[in-house]
């Protein structure tokens, strides 16, 4: 077994604190990654605090992982020692069902194995995430990272990146399409970058007036305050696509009303409450709501290669592992520009 240092929480009301545990010895197809940077996703907060229910403790959160390969199993073909590598939100699946065979393992009929907060396939070991010094993962769920990109900014691509890239691709965004991004946080700011790379006309719909300049600096063509009733009236029947990356409870109908004919509301934000949707808001303009969960292994590598080609990374604030509790609080208060990333050297 491989001893690692980490930060874990013992329960929904406990802060994250130092924790030591062991990773499994390498199996034939496993890769041992020395973690250099780990992103902080709002899902880490939701799960650490049991906001979705069913959380398992002790929990080492973290599913935006980049690092260097330290060792590979005897049958690993994709990686060798010293390669840069990434691990995202899932680390295994049944590998046999239709979604798995088509590399959409996140929709595995048995349920994907999450990087943390769930059992591994043995149904005994609790998977532990990236707020740790090393991780052991089957190579199918490990990705190649270009050495051209700034590594701390790459970590968030493993969740925030793929979660916004995948639905924008699925919605078949075309040059000139009017795309709005609701919620300019970690996911939202990546959605802006991808929509711009797809040559869309991009609007940020935000509750934070202070983010206007940031949105424009990111390259968004327009910034609109979703809290302003007159603005929302003006924007009715306007967008082809709205990507909803909002982490808190909100009214879906408010955003549906802004969709033009055949418009799509892409829902990736996961607040804990179930919103009501009025069917009249849906039938108008033949609108649809499409949910989307991260992205499969093939698409994740495709997204990382796309980012290397277009020089896309996240805008990050690098923190020490010891500052994680403050980072959670700041994230809840909407005070992050635009992703916290933990420098794992602080734990070694
Ligand atoms: P984040 O960085 O905290 O950003 C969330 C944004 O939501 C904020 O920046 C804010 O944007 C907006 N917001 C917050 N409170 C709001 C309110 N009361 N009303 C309207 N807007 C509000 O979070 P994140 O890491 O990007 O994650 C966003 C959500 O996606 C989370 O729920 C997370 O669990 C989920 N997620 C889903 C998947 C998936 O596979 N579907 C994957 C990863 C994460 P403004 O200031 O611009 O309003
Ligand atoms: Zn995430
Ligand atoms: Zn499967």
Coordinates of C-alpha atoms and ligand atoms in Angstrom, one line a residue:
X1 CA 0.0 0.0 0.0
X2 CA 1.1 3.6 -0.7
X3 CA 0.9 6.1 2.2
X4 CA -0.4 9.5 1.3
X5 CA -1.1 12.8 3.1
X6 CA -4.4 14.5 2.5
X7 CA -7.1 16.9 3.9
X8 CA -10.4 15.3 4.8
X9 CA -13.7 16.2 6.5
X10 CA -15.2 13.9 9.1
X11 CA -18.8 15.0 8.7
X12 CA -21.0 17.7 7.2
X13 CA -20.3 20.2 10.0
X14 CA -16.5 19.5 10.3
X15 CA -13.8 21.6 8.8
X16 CA -11.3 19.9 6.5
X17 CA -8.2 18.8 8.5
X18 CA -5.0 16.8 7.9
X19 CA -5.6 13.1 7.3
X20 CA -3.4 10.2 6.3
X21 CA -4.5 7.1 4.4
X22 CA -3.1 4.5 2.0
X23 CA -3.6 4.2 -1.8
X24 CA -3.8 0.7 -3.3
X25 CA -0.7 -1.0 -4.7
X26 CA -0.6 -0.6 -8.5
X27 CA -2.6 -3.1 -10.5
X28 CA -1.5 -4.0 -14.1
X29 CA -3.4 -1.0 -15.6
X30 CA -2.9 1.5 -12.9
X31 CA -1.0 4.8 -12.9
X32 CA 0.5 6.4 -9.8
X33 CA 0.2 10.2 -10.1
X34 CA 2.1 12.6 -7.9
X35 CA -0.4 15.4 -7.5
X36 CA 0.9 18.9 -8.2
X37 CA -2.3 20.9 -8.4
X38 CA -5.9 20.2 -7.3
X39 CA -8.8 22.4 -8.2
X40 CA -11.6 23.3 -5.8
X41 CA -15.1 22.7 -7.4
X42 CA -18.4 23.9 -5.9
X43 CA -19.4 20.2 -5.9
X44 CA -16.6 19.6 -3.3
X45 CA -18.5 22.0 -1.0
X46 CA -21.9 20.5 -1.8
X47 CA -20.6 17.0 -1.0
X48 CA -18.3 17.8 2.0
X49 CA -21.4 19.5 3.6
X50 CA -23.8 16.7 2.5
X51 CA -26.0 19.1 0.6
X52 CA -27.1 16.4 -1.9
X53 CA -27.5 13.8 0.8
X54 CA -25.7 10.4 1.1
X55 CA -22.2 11.8 1.7
X56 CA -19.6 9.3 2.9
X57 CA -17.0 10.2 5.6
X58 CA -14.1 10.6 6.1
X59 CA -14.1 12.4 2.8
X60 CA -11.0 13.6 0.9
X61 CA -12.6 15.9 -1.8
X62 CA -11.0 16.9 -5.1
X63 CA -11.6 15.9 -8.7
X64 CA -9.6 18.4 -10.7
X65 CA -6.2 16.8 -10.5
X66 CA -3.0 17.3 -12.4
X67 CA 0.4 15.9 -11.7
X68 CA 3.3 13.8 -12.9
X69 CA 3.4 10.0 -13.4
X70 CA 5.6 8.4 -10.7
X71 CA 5.1 4.8 -11.6
X72 CA 3.0 2.6 -14.0
X73 CA 1.6 -0.9 -13.8
X74 CA 3.0 -3.7 -16.0
X75 CA 0.3 -3.5 -18.7
X76 CA 0.0 0.3 -18.9
X77 CA 0.4 1.5 -22.5
X78 CA -0.7 5.2 -22.5
X79 CA 1.8 6.5 -19.9
X80 CA 5.3 6.3 -18.7
X81 CA 7.2 7.7 -15.7
X82 CA 7.6 11.5 -15.8
X83 CA 4.6 12.2 -18.1
X84 CA 2.1 14.9 -17.1
X85 CA -1.2 13.5 -16.3
X86 CA -4.8 14.5 -15.3
X87 CA -7.5 12.8 -13.3
X88 CA -11.1 14.1 -13.2
X89 CA -14.5 13.4 -11.7
X90 CA -14.6 9.6 -12.3
X91 CA -12.1 6.8 -11.9
X92 CA -13.9 3.7 -13.0
X93 CA -17.2 2.2 -14.4
X94 CA -18.6 -1.2 -15.4
X95 CA -16.9 -0.9 -18.8
X96 CA -19.5 -3.1 -20.5
X97 CA -22.8 -1.3 -20.7
X98 CA -23.8 0.7 -23.8
X99 CA -22.7 4.2 -22.4
X100 CA -19.3 2.6 -21.2
X101 CA -18.6 1.0 -24.6
X102 CA -19.3 4.3 -26.3
X103 CA -16.9 6.1 -23.8
X104 CA -19.7 8.0 -22.0
X105 CA -18.8 6.3 -18.8
X106 CA -20.3 9.1 -16.7
X107 CA -23.7 7.6 -17.7
X108 CA -22.7 4.0 -16.9
X109 CA -25.9 2.0 -16.1
X110 CA -24.4 0.7 -12.9
X111 CA -23.3 4.2 -12.0
X112 CA -19.8 5.6 -12.6
X113 CA -17.2 5.3 -9.8
X114 CA -16.6 8.9 -8.6
X115 CA -13.1 10.0 -7.7
X116 CA -14.4 10.5 -4.1
X117 CA -17.6 10.2 -2.0
X118 CA -18.5 6.7 -3.1
X119 CA -17.3 3.1 -3.1
X120 CA -14.8 1.8 -5.5
X121 CA -15.9 -1.2 -7.7
X122 CA -15.1 -3.6 -4.8
X123 CA -18.0 -1.9 -3.0
X124 CA -15.8 -1.8 0.2
X125 CA -13.1 0.8 -0.3
X126 CA -14.2 4.4 -0.1
X127 CA -12.7 6.3 -3.0
X128 CA -10.7 9.4 -1.9
X129 CA -10.0 12.4 -4.0
X130 CA -7.4 14.9 -5.0
X131 CA -6.8 17.0 -1.9
X132 CA -4.0 14.5 -1.4
X133 CA -0.4 14.0 -2.4
X134 CA -0.8 11.0 -4.7
X135 CA -3.5 9.1 -6.5
X136 CA -3.7 5.6 -8.1
X137 CA -6.0 5.4 -11.1
X138 CA -6.7 2.9 -14.0
X139 CA -5.1 4.5 -17.1
X140 CA -8.5 4.7 -18.9
X141 CA -9.4 7.5 -16.5
X142 CA -6.1 9.3 -16.7
X143 CA -5.5 12.0 -19.4
X144 CA -2.5 13.4 -21.2
X145 CA -1.8 17.1 -20.5
X146 CA 0.2 19.3 -22.8
X147 CA 3.4 20.8 -21.4
X148 CA 2.5 24.0 -23.3
X149 CA -0.2 25.0 -20.8
X150 CA 0.2 26.6 -17.4
X151 CA -0.3 23.6 -15.1
X152 CA -2.3 25.3 -12.3
X153 CA -4.8 26.6 -14.8
X154 CA -5.1 23.1 -16.3
X155 CA -6.4 21.4 -13.2
X156 CA -9.9 23.0 -13.4
X157 CA -10.3 21.7 -17.0
X158 CA -10.7 18.2 -15.5
X159 CA -14.2 19.2 -14.1
X160 CA -15.2 22.8 -14.8
X161 CA -13.7 22.5 -18.3
X162 CA -15.2 19.2 -19.5
X163 CA -18.6 19.9 -17.8
X164 CA -19.1 23.0 -19.9
X165 CA -17.4 21.8 -23.1
X166 CA -19.5 18.7 -23.4
X167 CA -23.0 20.3 -23.4
X168 CA -21.9 23.1 -25.7
X169 CA -20.7 20.5 -28.2
X170 CA -23.9 18.4 -27.7
X171 CA -26.0 21.6 -28.4
X172 CA -24.0 21.9 -31.6
X173 CA -23.1 25.6 -31.0
X174 CA -22.4 27.2 -34.3
X175 CA -20.5 30.4 -35.2
X176 CA -22.8 33.4 -34.6
X177 CA -25.1 31.6 -32.3
X178 CA -26.3 33.6 -29.3
X179 CA -25.0 31.8 -26.2
X180 CA -25.6 33.0 -22.7
X181 CA -23.8 31.8 -19.6
X182 CA -25.7 32.1 -16.4
X183 CA -23.4 32.2 -13.3
X184 CA -19.9 33.5 -13.8
X185 CA -18.1 31.1 -11.4
X186 CA -15.6 28.3 -12.1
X187 CA -17.8 26.5 -14.6
X188 CA -19.3 29.7 -16.0
X189 CA -16.0 31.3 -16.9
X190 CA -14.9 28.1 -18.7
X191 CA -18.2 28.1 -20.6
X192 CA -17.5 31.7 -21.7
X193 CA -14.0 30.6 -23.0
X194 CA -15.4 27.6 -24.9
X195 CA -18.4 29.5 -26.4
X196 CA -15.9 32.1 -27.6
X197 CA -13.7 29.4 -29.1
X198 CA -16.8 28.2 -30.9
X199 CA -17.2 31.7 -32.3
X200 CA -20.6 32.3 -30.6
X201 CA -22.0 35.7 -29.6
X202 CA -21.5 35.4 -25.9
X203 CA -23.5 37.0 -23.1
X204 CA -22.8 36.6 -19.4
X205 CA -26.0 36.6 -17.2
X206 CA -24.8 37.4 -13.7
X207 CA -26.2 38.4 -10.3
X208 CA -22.9 40.2 -9.5
X209 CA -22.5 43.8 -11.0
X210 CA -18.8 43.7 -9.9
X211 CA -18.1 40.9 -12.5
X212 CA -18.9 43.1 -15.5
X213 CA -15.3 44.1 -16.3
X214 CA -14.1 40.5 -15.8
X215 CA -16.7 39.2 -18.2
X216 CA -15.7 41.7 -20.8
X217 CA -12.0 40.9 -20.1
X218 CA -12.7 37.2 -20.7
X219 CA -14.0 38.3 -24.1
X220 CA -17.7 38.1 -23.6
X221 CA -19.5 40.4 -26.0
X222 CA -22.3 41.4 -23.5
X223 CA -22.8 41.4 -19.7
X224 CA -26.4 41.5 -18.3
X225 CA -27.6 41.6 -14.7
X226 CA -30.1 38.8 -14.2
X227 CA -31.4 40.6 -11.1
X228 CA -32.7 43.5 -13.1
X229 CA -36.3 43.0 -14.3
X230 CA -36.1 45.4 -17.2
X231 CA -33.0 43.7 -18.5
X232 CA -34.7 40.3 -18.3
X233 CA -37.7 41.7 -20.2
X234 CA -35.5 43.1 -22.9
X235 CA -33.8 39.7 -23.3
X236 CA -36.9 37.6 -23.8
X237 CA -36.9 35.2 -26.7
X238 CA -33.3 36.1 -27.5
X239 CA -30.8 33.2 -27.0
X240 CA -30.2 30.0 -28.9
X241 CA -28.4 28.4 -25.9
X242 CA -28.2 29.2 -22.2
X243 CA -25.7 27.3 -20.1
X244 CA -26.9 27.4 -16.5
X245 CA -23.9 27.0 -14.1
X246 CA -25.6 28.4 -11.1
X247 CA -24.8 26.7 -7.8
X248 CA -27.6 28.1 -5.7
X249 CA -31.4 27.5 -5.8
X250 CA -33.0 29.7 -8.6
X251 CA -35.9 30.0 -10.9
X252 CA -35.4 28.1 -14.2
X253 CA -38.3 29.8 -15.8
X254 CA -36.6 33.1 -15.6
X255 CA -33.9 31.8 -17.9
X256 CA -36.2 29.7 -20.1
X257 CA -38.1 32.8 -21.0
X258 CA -35.0 34.2 -22.7
X259 CA -34.7 31.3 -25.2
X260 CA -35.6 31.9 -28.9
X261 CA -37.2 29.3 -31.2
X262 CA -35.7 25.8 -30.5
X263 CA -33.6 27.3 -27.7
X264 CA -31.9 25.0 -25.3
X265 CA -31.3 25.5 -21.5
X266 CA -28.2 23.4 -20.7
X267 CA -28.3 22.7 -17.0
X268 CA -25.1 21.8 -15.3
X269 CA -25.4 23.7 -12.0
X270 CA -26.6 21.4 -9.1
X271 CA -28.4 23.3 -6.4
X272 CA -30.0 21.1 -3.8
X273 CA -33.7 22.0 -4.4
X274 CA -35.9 20.7 -7.2
X275 CA -37.2 23.6 -9.2
X276 CA -40.7 23.7 -10.7
X277 CA -40.9 24.4 -14.4
X278 CA -44.1 25.7 -16.0
X279 CA -44.9 23.7 -19.2
X280 CA -46.1 26.9 -20.8
X281 CA -42.6 28.3 -20.6
X282 CA -41.3 25.2 -22.3
X283 CA -43.8 24.9 -25.2
X284 CA -43.3 28.5 -26.2
X285 CA -40.5 28.5 -28.9
X286 CA -40.3 24.7 -28.6
X287 CA -37.7 25.1 -25.8
X288 CA -35.9 22.3 -24.2
X289 CA -34.0 21.7 -20.9
X290 CA -31.0 19.5 -21.3
X291 CA -29.0 18.2 -18.3
X292 CA -25.4 17.2 -18.6
X293 CA -22.9 15.4 -16.4
X294 CA -19.2 16.0 -16.8
X295 CA -18.0 14.2 -20.0
X296 CA -16.7 10.8 -21.0
X297 CA -13.1 9.7 -21.2
X298 CA -12.7 10.2 -24.9
X299 CA -14.4 13.6 -24.9
X300 CA -12.3 14.7 -21.9
X301 CA -9.1 14.0 -23.8
X302 CA -10.5 15.8 -26.8
X303 CA -11.3 18.8 -24.6
X304 CA -7.8 18.9 -23.2
X305 CA -6.3 18.7 -26.7
X306 CA -8.6 21.5 -27.8
X307 CA -7.4 23.6 -24.9
X308 CA -3.8 22.9 -25.8
X309 CA -4.5 23.9 -29.4
X310 CA -6.4 27.1 -28.5
X311 CA -4.3 27.9 -25.4
X312 CA -7.3 27.7 -23.0
X313 CA -6.8 27.4 -19.2
X314 CA -8.8 28.5 -16.2
X315 CA -8.2 31.8 -14.4
X316 CA -7.0 30.6 -11.0
X317 CA -6.1 31.8 -7.5
X318 CA -3.5 29.3 -6.2
X319 CA -3.8 28.6 -2.5
X320 CA -2.1 26.4 0.1
X321 CA -3.9 23.2 1.3
X322 CA -4.1 24.7 4.8
X323 CA -6.3 27.5 3.4
X324 CA -9.0 25.2 2.1
X325 CA -11.6 26.0 4.8
X326 CA -11.4 29.7 4.0
X327 CA -11.6 28.9 0.3
X328 CA -14.8 27.0 0.8
X329 CA -16.3 30.0 2.7
X330 CA -15.2 32.4 0.0
X331 CA -16.6 30.2 -2.7
X332 CA -20.0 30.2 -0.9
X333 CA -19.8 34.0 -0.7
X334 CA -19.1 34.1 -4.4
X335 CA -15.6 35.5 -3.8
X336 CA -13.4 33.6 -6.3
X337 CA -11.9 34.7 -9.5
X338 CA -12.5 32.2 -10.9
X339 CA -11.2 28.9 -9.5
X340 CA -9.2 28.1 -6.4
X341 CA -6.4 25.6 -7.1
X342 CA -4.4 24.0 -4.3
X343 CA -0.7 23.9 -4.8
X344 CA 0.0 20.4 -3.4
X345 CA 3.6 21.3 -2.6
X346 CA 2.1 22.9 0.5
X347 CA 1.2 19.4 1.8
X348 CA 4.4 17.5 1.0
Ligands
LIG1 P1 -19.0 28.5 -8.4 O1 -17.6 28.8 -8.9 O2 -19.3 28.8 -7.0 O3 -20.0 29.4 -9.3 C1 -21.4 29.4 -9.1 C2 -21.9 30.7 -9.7 O4 -23.4 30.7 -9.5 C3 -21.5 32.0 -8.9 O5 -20.3 32.5 -9.4 C4 -22.6 33.0 -9.2 O6 -22.4 33.7 -10.4 C5 -23.8 32.1 -9.4 N1 -24.7 32.2 -8.2 C6 -24.4 31.9 -6.9 N2 -25.5 32.1 -6.1 C7 -26.5 32.5 -7.0 C8 -27.9 32.8 -6.8 N3 -28.4 32.8 -5.5 N4 -28.6 33.1 -7.9 C9 -28.1 33.1 -9.1 N5 -26.8 32.8 -9.3 C10 -26.0 32.5 -8.3 O7 -19.4 27.0 -8.7 P2 -18.9 26.0 -9.8 O8 -17.8 25.2 -9.3 O9 -18.7 26.7 -11.1 O10 -20.1 25.0 -9.9 C11 -21.4 25.4 -10.3 C12 -22.4 24.3 -10.1 O11 -22.2 23.3 -11.1 C13 -22.4 23.7 -8.7 O12 -23.7 23.5 -8.3 C14 -21.7 22.4 -9.0 O13 -22.0 21.4 -8.1 C15 -22.2 22.0 -10.4 N6 -21.4 21.1 -11.1 C16 -22.0 20.2 -12.0 C17 -21.3 19.3 -12.7 C18 -22.0 18.4 -13.7 O14 -21.5 17.4 -14.1 N7 -23.2 18.8 -14.1 C19 -19.9 19.3 -12.6 C20 -19.3 20.2 -11.8 C21 -20.0 21.1 -11.1 P3 -22.8 35.2 -10.6 O15 -22.0 36.0 -9.6 O16 -22.3 35.5 -12.0 O17 -24.2 35.4 -10.5
LIG2 ZN1 -16.5 19.4 -10.1
LIG3 ZN1 -21.2 0.9 -17.6

